[in-house]
Amino acid sequence: MSAPPASPPASPSAAVYDRVFVNAHLATMAAGAAGLGLVHDGAVAVKDGRIAYAGPRAGLAGEAEETTDCGGRWITPGLIDCHTHLIYAGNRAGEFEARLAGASYEEIARAGGGIASTVRATRAASEDELVAKALVRLDRLMADGVTTIEVKSGYGLDPDSEMKMLRAARRLGMERDVGVVTTFLGAHAFPPEAAGDHAGYVDRVVNEMLPAVAKAGLADAVDGFCEGIAFSPADMERVFAAAEAHGLKVKLHADQLSNLHGAALAARYGALSADHLECTDEAGAAAMAAAGTVAVLLPGAFYFIRETRVPPVEAFRRHGVAMALSTDCNPGTSPMTSLLLTLNMAATLFRMTVEECLLAVTRHAAKALGLEAEAGTLEPGRQADLAIWSIETPAELVYALGATPLHARIRKGR
């Protein structure tokens, strides 16, 4: 999703707004504000789908065609789920049950399970079927206040199936009023037909799949899984170089199971984000800070696979690395469709603060998608994507397990 240029803020003294939200408390998440940018007795004014004013109600001047009384509720930016694998067919509940009974990941994979099972189901499904299945998951995320979502390919692993996944992902934004950012993840796993020819499959990603995806305009960025069981740093350098040649931003699944210095590799290529990061070292955190690469932490996967090594949150704090959070919704390691539950997991498992958690699904998540000038804060010029909450304090969004406090979800002022 390419961000259109932001409109200049309307002049408050002479403005005629399309809609004004009043009698609300705001958590603006603005970069220049202290903490969450809290404003009590605030107002948000919308013009042409964009925020024209966000601040104290007493500072709002002008007239509105429509006024919404929020009844003392809280308004935040619409939430952003910046790392998902929402498009897939089948499920892996049987593998989950087998692991509970003692089967190892390797045993399951040898029996045809793991990512390979999702690849088979996804290849066999039609584009319409993939859209229909994903909409069920998307609706649950939207009920948590999500207004923008990133969706990756990576369960096709051949040109036609990867393109099918990306087309299905783009269609989600036509079926629902939600912003969709698409990511090409051809370097997710090696398909069965690669038969050990890893270099040959990387050739296919670089020389065939990625150019076709770029030509069709189906991806906003390129991702890969850099890990001992997946793609090497050298493989990913080839993929990143090809992405750059086609004008696409990059991001990376990095340092999840071992430290291959994927975070530093991502930073070297100016990646939007490096994701997972349980095994990232101090040098990796410093490199990310220097490059402005966002750390996307995924507590759902950490929980689901019973990981014990926590991402280096303290190192990210020391170096000033922006931290984002996401569901990592996928069938194998994080079958989760609640971004609010993600917040509680991050606070409980990773010891992140309420402020860090809320910034992680708004301002920092927007940065992880290259949308920081378009979304993630309540500021003039930003798209008017809002979440209105029936809560007494923003901490409730992190605190309450299984709560559904969303009162209204506003997309482009509607």
Coordinates of C-alpha atoms in Angstrom, one line a residue:
M1 CA 0.0 0.0 0.0
S2 CA 1.7 3.2 -1.2
A3 CA 1.2 6.1 1.1
P4 CA -0.3 9.2 -0.7
P5 CA 1.2 12.5 0.2
A6 CA -0.3 14.0 3.4
S7 CA -2.6 16.9 3.0
P8 CA -1.5 20.1 4.9
P9 CA -3.4 20.6 8.1
A10 CA -6.5 22.7 7.9
S11 CA -6.4 26.2 9.5
P12 CA -8.3 25.8 12.7
S13 CA -9.6 29.3 12.7
A14 CA -11.4 29.0 9.3
A15 CA -12.0 25.3 9.1
V16 CA -15.2 23.5 8.1
Y17 CA -14.7 19.9 9.1
D18 CA -16.4 16.8 7.8
R19 CA -16.6 15.3 11.2
V20 CA -15.5 16.1 14.8
F21 CA -15.2 13.7 17.7
V22 CA -15.6 15.4 21.0
N23 CA -16.0 14.5 24.7
A24 CA -13.1 12.1 24.4
H25 CA -9.6 11.5 25.9
L26 CA -6.8 11.1 23.4
A27 CA -3.7 9.0 23.3
T28 CA -2.1 10.7 20.3
M29 CA 1.1 8.6 20.2
A30 CA 2.8 11.6 18.6
A31 CA 6.6 11.5 18.5
G32 CA 7.0 15.0 20.0
A33 CA 4.7 14.3 22.9
A34 CA 5.5 13.0 26.3
G35 CA 4.7 9.3 26.8
L36 CA 1.6 8.3 25.0
G37 CA 0.7 12.0 24.3
L38 CA -2.4 12.0 26.5
V39 CA -5.0 14.7 26.1
H40 CA -7.9 14.9 28.5
D41 CA -11.2 16.4 27.2
G42 CA -9.8 16.3 23.7
A43 CA -11.2 16.5 20.2
V44 CA -10.3 15.1 16.8
A45 CA -11.4 16.9 13.6
V46 CA -11.5 15.2 10.2
K47 CA -11.4 16.7 6.8
D48 CA -11.3 14.7 3.5
G49 CA -10.4 11.5 5.4
R50 CA -7.5 13.0 7.2
I51 CA -6.9 14.4 10.7
A52 CA -7.1 18.2 10.6
Y53 CA -6.9 18.7 14.4
A54 CA -6.2 16.5 17.4
G55 CA -5.8 18.1 20.8
P56 CA -7.7 19.8 23.6
R57 CA -11.3 20.5 22.8
A58 CA -10.8 24.1 24.0
G59 CA -8.3 24.6 21.2
L60 CA -10.7 23.5 18.4
A61 CA -12.1 26.2 16.2
G62 CA -14.3 26.0 13.2
E63 CA -17.5 24.2 12.3
A64 CA -18.4 20.6 11.6
E65 CA -20.9 19.0 9.3
E66 CA -21.2 16.1 11.8
T67 CA -20.3 15.9 15.5
T68 CA -19.8 12.6 17.4
D69 CA -20.0 12.7 21.2
C70 CA -17.7 9.9 22.4
G71 CA -19.2 9.9 25.9
G72 CA -15.9 10.3 27.7
R73 CA -14.2 7.3 25.9
W74 CA -10.6 7.1 24.8
I75 CA -9.4 7.5 21.2
T76 CA -6.2 6.0 20.0
P77 CA -4.8 5.7 16.4
G78 CA -6.3 2.6 14.7
L79 CA -4.1 -0.3 15.6
I80 CA -1.6 -1.8 13.1
D81 CA -0.7 -5.5 12.8
C82 CA 2.6 -5.2 11.1
H83 CA 3.6 -8.9 10.7
T84 CA 1.1 -11.6 9.6
H85 CA 0.8 -14.6 7.4
L86 CA -2.9 -14.2 7.1
I87 CA -3.3 -15.9 3.7
Y88 CA -3.1 -19.7 4.0
A89 CA -5.3 -22.9 3.7
G90 CA -5.6 -25.8 6.1
N91 CA -4.5 -25.8 9.7
R92 CA -1.9 -27.5 11.8
A93 CA -4.0 -28.5 14.8
G94 CA -3.1 -32.1 14.4
E95 CA 0.6 -31.2 14.6
F96 CA -0.1 -29.2 17.7
E97 CA -1.7 -32.3 19.3
A98 CA 1.2 -34.5 18.2
R99 CA 3.7 -32.1 19.8
L100 CA 1.7 -32.2 23.1
A101 CA 2.0 -36.0 22.9
G102 CA 5.8 -35.8 22.5
A103 CA 6.5 -35.7 18.8
S104 CA 9.4 -33.5 17.8
Y105 CA 9.3 -30.8 15.0
E106 CA 11.7 -33.0 13.0
E107 CA 9.5 -36.1 13.3
I108 CA 6.5 -34.1 12.2
A109 CA 8.4 -32.6 9.2
R110 CA 9.6 -36.1 8.2
A111 CA 6.0 -37.2 8.2
G112 CA 5.1 -34.5 5.7
G113 CA 4.0 -31.9 8.3
G114 CA 5.3 -28.4 9.1
I115 CA 5.4 -25.7 6.5
A116 CA 5.2 -28.3 3.8
S117 CA 1.7 -29.3 4.8
T118 CA 0.6 -25.6 4.6
V119 CA 2.2 -25.3 1.2
R120 CA 0.3 -28.3 -0.1
A121 CA -3.0 -26.9 1.2
T122 CA -2.4 -23.4 0.0
R123 CA -1.3 -24.5 -3.5
A124 CA -4.5 -26.6 -3.8
A125 CA -6.8 -23.8 -2.7
S126 CA -8.3 -21.3 -5.1
E127 CA -7.7 -17.6 -4.8
D128 CA -11.4 -17.2 -3.7
E129 CA -11.0 -19.9 -1.1
L130 CA -7.9 -18.2 0.3
V131 CA -9.7 -14.8 0.5
A132 CA -12.7 -16.4 2.3
K133 CA -10.6 -18.1 4.9
A134 CA -8.5 -15.0 5.5
L135 CA -11.5 -12.8 6.0
V136 CA -12.6 -14.8 9.0
R137 CA -9.2 -14.1 10.6
L138 CA -9.2 -10.5 9.5
D139 CA -12.6 -9.8 11.0
R140 CA -11.3 -11.0 14.4
L141 CA -8.3 -8.6 14.1
M142 CA -10.6 -5.7 13.1
A143 CA -12.7 -6.3 16.2
D144 CA -9.5 -5.5 18.2
G145 CA -9.3 -2.1 16.5
V146 CA -6.9 -3.0 13.7
T147 CA -7.2 -0.6 10.7
T148 CA -3.9 -1.5 8.9
I149 CA -2.5 -5.0 8.4
E150 CA 0.6 -6.4 6.7
V151 CA 0.1 -9.8 4.9
K152 CA 3.0 -12.0 3.7
S153 CA 3.1 -14.6 1.0
G154 CA 5.4 -17.6 1.6
Y155 CA 3.2 -20.6 1.6
G156 CA 3.2 -21.0 -2.2
L157 CA 6.9 -21.3 -2.9
D158 CA 6.3 -21.4 -6.7
P159 CA 5.6 -18.4 -9.0
D160 CA 1.9 -19.0 -9.6
S161 CA 1.1 -19.8 -5.9
E162 CA 3.0 -16.9 -4.5
M163 CA 1.3 -14.5 -7.0
K164 CA -2.1 -16.1 -6.0
M165 CA -1.4 -15.4 -2.3
L166 CA -0.4 -11.8 -2.9
R167 CA -3.5 -11.2 -5.1
A168 CA -5.6 -12.7 -2.4
A169 CA -4.0 -10.4 0.2
R170 CA -4.7 -7.3 -1.9
R171 CA -8.3 -8.4 -2.2
L172 CA -8.7 -8.2 1.6
G173 CA -8.5 -4.5 1.3
M174 CA -11.4 -4.5 -1.2
E175 CA -13.6 -6.8 0.8
R176 CA -13.0 -4.9 4.1
D177 CA -12.4 -1.3 4.9
V178 CA -8.8 -1.9 6.1
G179 CA -5.4 -0.8 4.8
V180 CA -3.4 -3.8 3.5
V181 CA 0.4 -3.9 3.0
T182 CA 1.7 -6.9 1.1
T183 CA 5.1 -8.6 1.5
F184 CA 6.7 -11.1 -0.8
L185 CA 8.2 -14.0 1.3
G186 CA 9.3 -16.4 -1.3
A187 CA 12.4 -17.0 0.8
H188 CA 10.3 -18.6 3.6
A189 CA 11.2 -22.2 3.2
F190 CA 12.5 -24.6 0.5
P191 CA 9.7 -26.3 -1.4
P192 CA 9.6 -30.1 -1.6
E193 CA 10.5 -30.0 -5.3
A194 CA 13.8 -28.2 -4.5
A195 CA 15.0 -31.7 -3.4
G196 CA 18.1 -30.3 -1.6
D197 CA 19.0 -27.8 -4.4
H198 CA 18.9 -24.8 -2.2
A199 CA 21.0 -22.6 -4.5
G200 CA 18.7 -23.4 -7.4
Y201 CA 15.6 -22.4 -5.4
V202 CA 17.3 -19.1 -4.4
D203 CA 18.0 -18.5 -8.1
R204 CA 14.3 -19.0 -8.8
V205 CA 13.3 -16.5 -6.1
V206 CA 15.8 -13.9 -7.3
N207 CA 15.5 -14.4 -11.1
E208 CA 11.9 -15.5 -11.6
M209 CA 9.5 -14.9 -8.7
L210 CA 10.7 -11.5 -7.4
P211 CA 10.8 -9.8 -10.8
A212 CA 7.3 -11.2 -11.6
V213 CA 5.9 -9.9 -8.3
A214 CA 7.5 -6.5 -8.8
K215 CA 6.3 -6.2 -12.4
A216 CA 2.8 -7.0 -11.3
G217 CA 3.0 -4.5 -8.5
L218 CA 1.8 -7.0 -5.9
A219 CA 4.3 -6.4 -3.1
D220 CA 5.3 -3.4 -1.1
A221 CA 8.3 -5.1 0.5
V222 CA 10.4 -8.3 0.4
D223 CA 11.0 -10.6 3.4
G224 CA 12.9 -13.8 4.2
F225 CA 13.6 -16.3 6.9
C226 CA 17.3 -16.2 7.8
E227 CA 18.0 -19.2 10.0
G228 CA 19.9 -22.4 10.1
I229 CA 16.8 -24.4 9.1
A230 CA 16.0 -21.9 6.3
F231 CA 18.0 -19.4 4.3
S232 CA 21.6 -18.4 5.0
P233 CA 22.8 -14.8 5.3
A234 CA 24.5 -15.2 1.9
D235 CA 21.1 -16.3 0.4
M236 CA 19.4 -13.3 2.0
E237 CA 22.0 -10.9 0.6
R238 CA 21.1 -12.1 -2.9
V239 CA 17.4 -11.7 -2.2
F240 CA 17.9 -8.2 -0.8
A241 CA 20.1 -7.1 -3.7
A242 CA 17.4 -8.2 -6.1
A243 CA 14.7 -6.4 -4.0
E244 CA 16.8 -3.2 -4.1
A245 CA 17.2 -3.5 -7.9
H246 CA 13.4 -3.6 -8.2
G247 CA 12.9 -0.7 -5.9
L248 CA 11.4 -2.7 -3.0
K249 CA 12.0 -2.2 0.7
V250 CA 13.2 -5.2 2.7
K251 CA 12.6 -6.8 6.1
L252 CA 13.8 -10.0 7.7
H253 CA 12.8 -12.9 10.0
A254 CA 16.0 -12.7 12.0
D255 CA 17.8 -14.4 14.9
Q256 CA 14.7 -16.3 16.1
L257 CA 16.4 -19.7 16.9
S258 CA 20.1 -18.8 16.6
N259 CA 22.2 -15.8 16.1
L260 CA 23.3 -15.7 12.5
H261 CA 23.6 -11.9 12.9
G262 CA 20.4 -11.4 10.9
A263 CA 19.6 -8.2 12.7
A264 CA 22.9 -6.6 11.6
L265 CA 22.3 -7.9 8.1
A266 CA 18.9 -6.4 7.9
A267 CA 20.3 -3.1 9.2
R268 CA 23.1 -3.1 6.6
Y269 CA 20.4 -3.1 3.9
G270 CA 18.3 -0.4 5.6
A271 CA 15.5 -2.8 6.4
L272 CA 12.2 -1.5 7.6
S273 CA 12.2 -4.1 10.3
A274 CA 13.9 -7.2 11.7
D275 CA 11.4 -9.6 13.3
H276 CA 11.5 -12.2 16.1
L277 CA 15.0 -11.4 17.4
E278 CA 15.2 -13.7 20.4
C279 CA 18.9 -14.3 19.8
T280 CA 20.0 -10.9 18.7
D281 CA 23.2 -9.6 20.3
E282 CA 24.3 -6.1 21.4
A283 CA 26.0 -5.4 18.1
G284 CA 22.8 -6.3 16.3
A285 CA 20.8 -3.9 18.4
A286 CA 23.3 -1.1 17.8
A287 CA 23.2 -1.7 14.1
M288 CA 19.5 -1.6 14.0
A289 CA 19.5 1.7 15.9
A290 CA 22.0 3.3 13.5
A291 CA 19.9 2.2 10.5
G292 CA 16.5 3.1 12.0
T293 CA 15.4 -0.5 11.6
V294 CA 12.4 -1.4 13.8
A295 CA 12.5 -4.4 16.1
V296 CA 9.2 -6.4 15.6
L297 CA 8.7 -8.7 18.5
L298 CA 6.3 -11.6 18.2
P299 CA 5.3 -13.0 21.7
G300 CA 2.6 -15.3 20.2
A301 CA 5.3 -17.4 18.5
F302 CA 7.5 -17.2 21.6
Y303 CA 4.6 -18.6 23.7
F304 CA 3.3 -21.2 21.2
I305 CA 6.7 -22.9 20.6
R306 CA 7.6 -22.6 24.3
E307 CA 10.7 -20.5 23.6
T308 CA 12.8 -19.6 26.7
R309 CA 15.1 -17.0 25.4
V310 CA 13.5 -13.6 25.6
P311 CA 14.3 -10.9 22.9
P312 CA 16.9 -8.4 24.2
V313 CA 14.4 -5.7 25.1
E314 CA 16.9 -4.0 27.5
A315 CA 19.5 -3.7 24.6
F316 CA 16.8 -2.2 22.3
R317 CA 16.0 0.3 25.1
R318 CA 19.7 1.2 25.6
H319 CA 20.2 1.8 21.9
G320 CA 16.9 3.5 21.3
V321 CA 15.5 0.9 18.8
A322 CA 11.8 1.4 18.2
M323 CA 10.0 -1.8 19.2
A324 CA 6.8 -2.9 17.4
L325 CA 4.5 -5.9 18.3
S326 CA 2.4 -8.1 16.0
T327 CA 0.3 -11.3 16.1
D328 CA 2.5 -13.1 13.6
C329 CA -0.8 -14.8 12.7
N330 CA 0.1 -18.1 11.0
P331 CA -1.0 -21.7 11.1
G332 CA 2.1 -23.3 12.6
T333 CA 3.7 -21.2 15.3
S334 CA 1.2 -18.4 16.2
P335 CA -2.4 -19.2 15.3
M336 CA -3.5 -16.0 17.0
T337 CA -6.0 -13.4 15.8
S338 CA -6.0 -10.9 18.7
L339 CA -3.6 -8.0 18.7
L340 CA -4.8 -7.0 22.2
L341 CA -3.8 -10.4 23.5
T342 CA -0.4 -9.8 21.9
L343 CA 0.0 -6.7 24.1
N344 CA -0.6 -8.6 27.3
M345 CA 1.8 -11.3 26.2
A346 CA 4.5 -8.7 25.5
A347 CA 4.0 -7.1 28.9
T348 CA 3.9 -10.4 30.8
L349 CA 6.5 -12.4 28.9
F350 CA 8.9 -9.7 27.6
R351 CA 8.4 -7.2 30.5
M352 CA 7.5 -4.4 28.2
T353 CA 5.8 -1.4 29.7
V354 CA 2.3 -0.3 28.9
E355 CA 3.7 2.7 27.0
E356 CA 6.0 0.5 25.0
C357 CA 3.2 -1.9 24.2
L358 CA 0.8 0.7 23.0
L359 CA 3.4 2.6 20.9
A360 CA 4.4 -0.8 19.5
V361 CA 1.0 -1.3 17.7
T362 CA 0.6 2.3 16.6
R363 CA 3.5 4.6 15.9
H364 CA 6.3 2.0 15.8
A365 CA 4.2 -0.5 13.9
A366 CA 3.6 2.2 11.3
K367 CA 7.3 2.8 11.0
A368 CA 7.9 -0.9 10.6
L369 CA 5.8 -0.7 7.4
G370 CA 7.2 2.6 6.2
L371 CA 3.9 4.4 7.0
E372 CA 5.1 6.6 9.8
A373 CA 4.0 9.8 7.9
E374 CA 0.6 8.2 7.1
A375 CA -0.6 6.3 10.1
G376 CA 0.0 5.4 13.7
T377 CA -0.5 8.7 15.4
L378 CA -3.3 11.3 16.0
E379 CA -1.7 14.3 14.2
P380 CA -2.8 16.7 11.5
G381 CA -2.2 15.3 8.0
R382 CA -2.3 11.6 9.1
Q383 CA -5.1 9.4 7.7
A384 CA -8.1 9.5 10.1
D385 CA -7.9 5.9 11.2
L386 CA -9.1 5.8 14.8
A387 CA -10.1 3.3 17.5
I388 CA -12.6 4.5 20.2
W389 CA -12.4 2.5 23.4
S390 CA -14.8 2.0 26.3
I391 CA -12.0 2.1 28.9
E392 CA -11.1 4.3 31.8
T393 CA -7.3 4.2 31.2
P394 CA -5.1 3.1 28.2
A395 CA -3.5 0.5 30.5
E396 CA -6.7 -1.5 30.2
L397 CA -5.8 -2.4 26.6
V398 CA -2.7 -4.2 27.8
Y399 CA -4.1 -5.5 31.1
A400 CA -7.3 -7.3 30.3
L401 CA -7.2 -10.8 29.0
G402 CA -9.8 -11.6 26.4
A403 CA -11.5 -8.2 26.7
T404 CA -13.2 -6.6 23.7
P405 CA -13.4 -2.9 24.7
L406 CA -13.6 -1.5 21.2
H407 CA -16.6 0.9 20.9
A408 CA -16.0 2.0 17.3
R409 CA -13.5 1.6 14.6
I410 CA -13.0 4.6 12.3
R411 CA -11.3 4.3 8.9
K412 CA -10.5 7.4 6.9
G413 CA -12.9 9.4 9.1
R414 CA -15.8 7.0 8.4

